[in-house]
Amino acid sequence: MTDQCIFCRITGGQSPARVRYQDDQVVVIEDLAPQAPHHLLIIPRRHISTVLDLTGEDSRLVGHVYQVAGKLARELGFAEKGFRVVVNCNRDGGQTVWHLHFHLLAGRRLRWPPG
Ligand code: AMP
Ligand code: ZN
């Protein structure tokens, strides 16, 4: 937990967010600047800066994140049509918040390759 980190503040309940799901490992919020009709951020509670900082001990956490993505996709009704889970890493990947998070995007046909 770092006071300066916006996602630590949100998962710790110190900054406001539209929380759609939470459990002991992750908090899922609506993105402030949605890029699709559904744009959620699956945020691990533990501060991990980037995907490069994951270790073998985080395997269960990452598996859990994808299970939560599937659960939400079913509950929100876009599992069958489809969706995308994205992690941006560092400058060229477009990362702007240095607390690992997984974008869950759905509700429109997503382009490939991404811009
Ligand atoms: P990234 O560019 O992959 O690091 O993604 C950061 C995402 O966090 C962007 O899509 C932002 O719109 C979103 N974001 C930043 N601050 C907040 C916030 N306080 N509440 C919700 N979403 C946020
Ligand atoms: Zn953090």
PDB file of C-alpha atoms and ligand atoms in Angstrom:
ATOM      1  CA  MET A   1       0.000   0.000   0.000  1.00  0.00           C
ATOM      2  CA  THR A   2       1.403   3.342  -1.003  1.00  0.00           C
ATOM      3  CA  ASP A   3      -0.405   6.606  -0.220  1.00  0.00           C
ATOM      4  CA  GLN A   4       0.665   8.124  -3.531  1.00  0.00           C
ATOM      5  CA  CYS A   5      -0.735   5.280  -5.633  1.00  0.00           C
ATOM      6  CA  ILE A   6      -4.266   5.994  -6.848  1.00  0.00           C
ATOM      7  CA  PHE A   7      -5.159   2.304  -7.194  1.00  0.00           C
ATOM      8  CA  CYS A   8      -3.849   1.526  -3.692  1.00  0.00           C
ATOM      9  CA  ARG A   9      -6.044   4.367  -2.466  1.00  0.00           C
ATOM     10  CA  ILE A  10      -9.067   3.003  -4.328  1.00  0.00           C
ATOM     11  CA  THR A  11      -8.593  -0.618  -3.239  1.00  0.00           C
ATOM     12  CA  GLY A  12      -8.020   0.644   0.311  1.00  0.00           C
ATOM     13  CA  GLY A  13     -11.270   2.596   0.219  1.00  0.00           C
ATOM     14  CA  GLN A  14      -9.561   5.990   0.550  1.00  0.00           C
ATOM     15  CA  SER A  15     -10.460   7.305  -2.896  1.00  0.00           C
ATOM     16  CA  PRO A  16     -13.858   7.013  -4.552  1.00  0.00           C
ATOM     17  CA  ALA A  17     -14.588   4.650  -7.413  1.00  0.00           C
ATOM     18  CA  ARG A  18     -17.533   2.792  -8.886  1.00  0.00           C
ATOM     19  CA  VAL A  19     -16.824  -0.656  -7.471  1.00  0.00           C
ATOM     20  CA  ARG A  20     -18.506  -3.500  -9.387  1.00  0.00           C
ATOM     21  CA  TYR A  21     -16.965  -6.460  -7.549  1.00  0.00           C
ATOM     22  CA  GLN A  22     -14.453  -7.132  -4.808  1.00  0.00           C
ATOM     23  CA  ASP A  23     -12.975 -10.011  -2.887  1.00  0.00           C
ATOM     24  CA  ASP A  24      -9.880 -10.646  -0.804  1.00  0.00           C
ATOM     25  CA  GLN A  25      -7.550 -10.463  -3.822  1.00  0.00           C
ATOM     26  CA  VAL A  26      -8.996  -7.965  -6.297  1.00  0.00           C
ATOM     27  CA  VAL A  27     -11.219  -4.910  -6.619  1.00  0.00           C
ATOM     28  CA  VAL A  28     -13.046  -4.289  -9.906  1.00  0.00           C
ATOM     29  CA  ILE A  29     -13.998  -0.712 -10.774  1.00  0.00           C
ATOM     30  CA  GLU A  30     -15.440   1.151 -13.727  1.00  0.00           C
ATOM     31  CA  ASP A  31     -12.800   3.021 -15.733  1.00  0.00           C
ATOM     32  CA  LEU A  32     -13.079   6.833 -15.467  1.00  0.00           C
ATOM     33  CA  ALA A  33     -12.555   7.211 -19.220  1.00  0.00           C
ATOM     34  CA  PRO A  34     -14.303   4.202 -20.751  1.00  0.00           C
ATOM     35  CA  GLN A  35     -13.046   3.038 -24.149  1.00  0.00           C
ATOM     36  CA  ALA A  36     -15.983   0.687 -24.731  1.00  0.00           C
ATOM     37  CA  PRO A  37     -19.567   0.335 -23.425  1.00  0.00           C
ATOM     38  CA  HIS A  38     -18.180  -1.967 -20.741  1.00  0.00           C
ATOM     39  CA  HIS A  39     -14.743  -0.950 -19.432  1.00  0.00           C
ATOM     40  CA  LEU A  40     -13.791  -2.385 -16.070  1.00  0.00           C
ATOM     41  CA  LEU A  41     -10.434  -2.482 -14.329  1.00  0.00           C
ATOM     42  CA  ILE A  42      -9.555  -5.608 -12.362  1.00  0.00           C
ATOM     43  CA  ILE A  43      -7.065  -4.377  -9.773  1.00  0.00           C
ATOM     44  CA  PRO A  44      -5.111  -6.694  -7.472  1.00  0.00           C
ATOM     45  CA  ARG A  45      -5.245  -5.357  -3.909  1.00  0.00           C
ATOM     46  CA  ARG A  46      -1.503  -5.860  -3.494  1.00  0.00           C
ATOM     47  CA  HIS A  47       0.672  -3.162  -5.044  1.00  0.00           C
ATOM     48  CA  ILE A  48       2.527  -4.655  -8.012  1.00  0.00           C
ATOM     49  CA  SER A  49       3.917  -1.981 -10.360  1.00  0.00           C
ATOM     50  CA  THR A  50       3.868  -3.719 -13.716  1.00  0.00           C
ATOM     51  CA  VAL A  51       3.359  -7.137 -15.253  1.00  0.00           C
ATOM     52  CA  LEU A  52       7.162  -7.389 -15.238  1.00  0.00           C
ATOM     53  CA  ASP A  53       7.099  -7.543 -11.437  1.00  0.00           C
ATOM     54  CA  LEU A  54       5.014 -10.733 -11.238  1.00  0.00           C
ATOM     55  CA  THR A  55       6.736 -13.764  -9.747  1.00  0.00           C
ATOM     56  CA  GLY A  56       5.885 -17.435  -9.496  1.00  0.00           C
ATOM     57  CA  GLU A  57       4.101 -16.673  -6.242  1.00  0.00           C
ATOM     58  CA  ASP A  58       1.578 -14.568  -8.156  1.00  0.00           C
ATOM     59  CA  SER A  59       0.397 -17.402 -10.415  1.00  0.00           C
ATOM     60  CA  ARG A  60      -2.725 -18.008  -8.368  1.00  0.00           C
ATOM     61  CA  LEU A  61      -3.512 -14.299  -8.315  1.00  0.00           C
ATOM     62  CA  VAL A  62      -3.264 -14.023 -12.106  1.00  0.00           C
ATOM     63  CA  GLY A  63      -5.411 -17.116 -12.550  1.00  0.00           C
ATOM     64  CA  HIS A  64      -7.940 -15.615 -10.190  1.00  0.00           C
ATOM     65  CA  VAL A  65      -8.015 -12.368 -12.200  1.00  0.00           C
ATOM     66  CA  TYR A  66      -9.004 -14.293 -15.335  1.00  0.00           C
ATOM     67  CA  GLN A  67     -11.656 -16.241 -13.439  1.00  0.00           C
ATOM     68  CA  VAL A  68     -13.119 -12.961 -12.185  1.00  0.00           C
ATOM     69  CA  ALA A  69     -13.068 -11.625 -15.775  1.00  0.00           C
ATOM     70  CA  GLY A  70     -15.066 -14.651 -16.939  1.00  0.00           C
ATOM     71  CA  LYS A  71     -17.500 -14.437 -14.043  1.00  0.00           C
ATOM     72  CA  LEU A  72     -18.189 -10.748 -14.744  1.00  0.00           C
ATOM     73  CA  ALA A  73     -18.460 -11.383 -18.492  1.00  0.00           C
ATOM     74  CA  ARG A  74     -21.198 -13.951 -17.821  1.00  0.00           C
ATOM     75  CA  GLU A  75     -22.970 -11.857 -15.211  1.00  0.00           C
ATOM     76  CA  LEU A  76     -22.912  -8.712 -17.346  1.00  0.00           C
ATOM     77  CA  GLY A  77     -24.093 -10.627 -20.389  1.00  0.00           C
ATOM     78  CA  PHE A  78     -21.227 -10.220 -22.836  1.00  0.00           C
ATOM     79  CA  ALA A  79     -19.483 -13.568 -22.460  1.00  0.00           C
ATOM     80  CA  GLU A  80     -20.992 -15.072 -25.574  1.00  0.00           C
ATOM     81  CA  LYS A  81     -20.489 -12.054 -27.848  1.00  0.00           C
ATOM     82  CA  GLY A  82     -16.947 -11.619 -26.595  1.00  0.00           C
ATOM     83  CA  PHE A  83     -14.617  -9.312 -24.784  1.00  0.00           C
ATOM     84  CA  ARG A  84     -10.950  -8.482 -24.291  1.00  0.00           C
ATOM     85  CA  VAL A  85      -8.641  -8.541 -21.265  1.00  0.00           C
ATOM     86  CA  VAL A  86      -5.659  -6.216 -21.692  1.00  0.00           C
ATOM     87  CA  VAL A  87      -2.590  -5.346 -19.642  1.00  0.00           C
ATOM     88  CA  ASN A  88      -0.589  -2.316 -20.744  1.00  0.00           C
ATOM     89  CA  CYS A  89       3.070  -2.292 -19.719  1.00  0.00           C
ATOM     90  CA  ASN A  90       5.404   0.713 -19.594  1.00  0.00           C
ATOM     91  CA  ARG A  91       5.594   3.529 -22.147  1.00  0.00           C
ATOM     92  CA  ASP A  92       5.132   1.732 -25.448  1.00  0.00           C
ATOM     93  CA  GLY A  93       2.392  -0.412 -23.953  1.00  0.00           C
ATOM     94  CA  GLY A  94       0.473   2.700 -22.938  1.00  0.00           C
ATOM     95  CA  GLN A  95       0.655   2.218 -19.177  1.00  0.00           C
ATOM     96  CA  THR A  96      -0.284   5.347 -17.215  1.00  0.00           C
ATOM     97  CA  VAL A  97      -0.937   3.976 -13.716  1.00  0.00           C
ATOM     98  CA  TRP A  98       1.899   2.017 -12.162  1.00  0.00           C
ATOM     99  CA  HIS A  99      -0.197  -0.417 -10.170  1.00  0.00           C
ATOM    100  CA  LEU A 100      -0.923  -3.558 -12.178  1.00  0.00           C
ATOM    101  CA  HIS A 101      -4.468  -3.720 -13.536  1.00  0.00           C
ATOM    102  CA  PHE A 102      -6.323  -5.705 -16.170  1.00  0.00           C
ATOM    103  CA  HIS A 103      -8.691  -3.872 -18.511  1.00  0.00           C
ATOM    104  CA  LEU A 104     -11.903  -5.808 -19.235  1.00  0.00           C
ATOM    105  CA  LEU A 105     -13.430  -4.344 -22.408  1.00  0.00           C
ATOM    106  CA  ALA A 106     -16.685  -5.315 -24.111  1.00  0.00           C
ATOM    107  CA  GLY A 107     -19.882  -4.087 -25.693  1.00  0.00           C
ATOM    108  CA  ARG A 108     -18.571  -3.258 -29.164  1.00  0.00           C
ATOM    109  CA  ARG A 109     -16.511  -4.957 -31.855  1.00  0.00           C
ATOM    110  CA  LEU A 110     -12.912  -4.375 -30.771  1.00  0.00           C
ATOM    111  CA  ARG A 111     -10.363  -3.713 -33.520  1.00  0.00           C
ATOM    112  CA  TRP A 112      -7.299  -5.842 -34.191  1.00  0.00           C
ATOM    113  CA  PRO A 113      -4.468  -5.017 -34.280  1.00  0.00           C
ATOM    114  CA  PRO A 114      -4.993  -2.518 -31.454  1.00  0.00           C
ATOM    115  CA  GLY A 115      -3.883   1.078 -32.073  1.00  0.00           C
TER     116      GLY A 115
HETATM  117  P1  AMP B   1      -3.274   2.190 -18.161  1.00  0.00           P
HETATM  118  O1  AMP B   1      -3.136   3.301 -19.160  1.00  0.00           O
HETATM  119  O2  AMP B   1      -3.272   0.825 -18.767  1.00  0.00           O
HETATM  120  O3  AMP B   1      -2.270   2.333 -17.036  1.00  0.00           O
HETATM  121  O4  AMP B   1      -4.728   2.320 -17.557  1.00  0.00           O
HETATM  122  C1  AMP B   1      -5.047   3.212 -16.539  1.00  0.00           C
HETATM  123  C2  AMP B   1      -6.537   3.360 -16.603  1.00  0.00           C
HETATM  124  O5  AMP B   1      -6.985   3.846 -15.365  1.00  0.00           O
HETATM  125  C3  AMP B   1      -7.011   4.344 -17.675  1.00  0.00           C
HETATM  126  O6  AMP B   1      -7.922   3.674 -18.530  1.00  0.00           O
HETATM  127  C4  AMP B   1      -7.679   5.459 -16.863  1.00  0.00           C
HETATM  128  O7  AMP B   1      -8.820   5.971 -17.508  1.00  0.00           O
HETATM  129  C5  AMP B   1      -8.025   4.750 -15.591  1.00  0.00           C
HETATM  130  N1  AMP B   1      -8.068   5.557 -14.378  1.00  0.00           N
HETATM  131  C6  AMP B   1      -7.137   6.421 -13.931  1.00  0.00           C
HETATM  132  N2  AMP B   1      -7.501   6.940 -12.746  1.00  0.00           N
HETATM  133  C7  AMP B   1      -8.700   6.389 -12.438  1.00  0.00           C
HETATM  134  C8  AMP B   1      -9.608   6.513 -11.349  1.00  0.00           C
HETATM  135  N3  AMP B   1      -9.351   7.337 -10.319  1.00  0.00           N
HETATM  136  N4  AMP B   1     -10.758   5.793 -11.377  1.00  0.00           N
HETATM  137  C9  AMP B   1     -11.026   4.970 -12.418  1.00  0.00           C
HETATM  138  N5  AMP B   1     -10.205   4.793 -13.466  1.00  0.00           N
HETATM  139  C10 AMP B   1      -9.062   5.494 -13.487  1.00  0.00           C
HETATM  140 ZN    ZN B   2      -0.653   0.724  -5.720  1.00  0.00          ZN
END
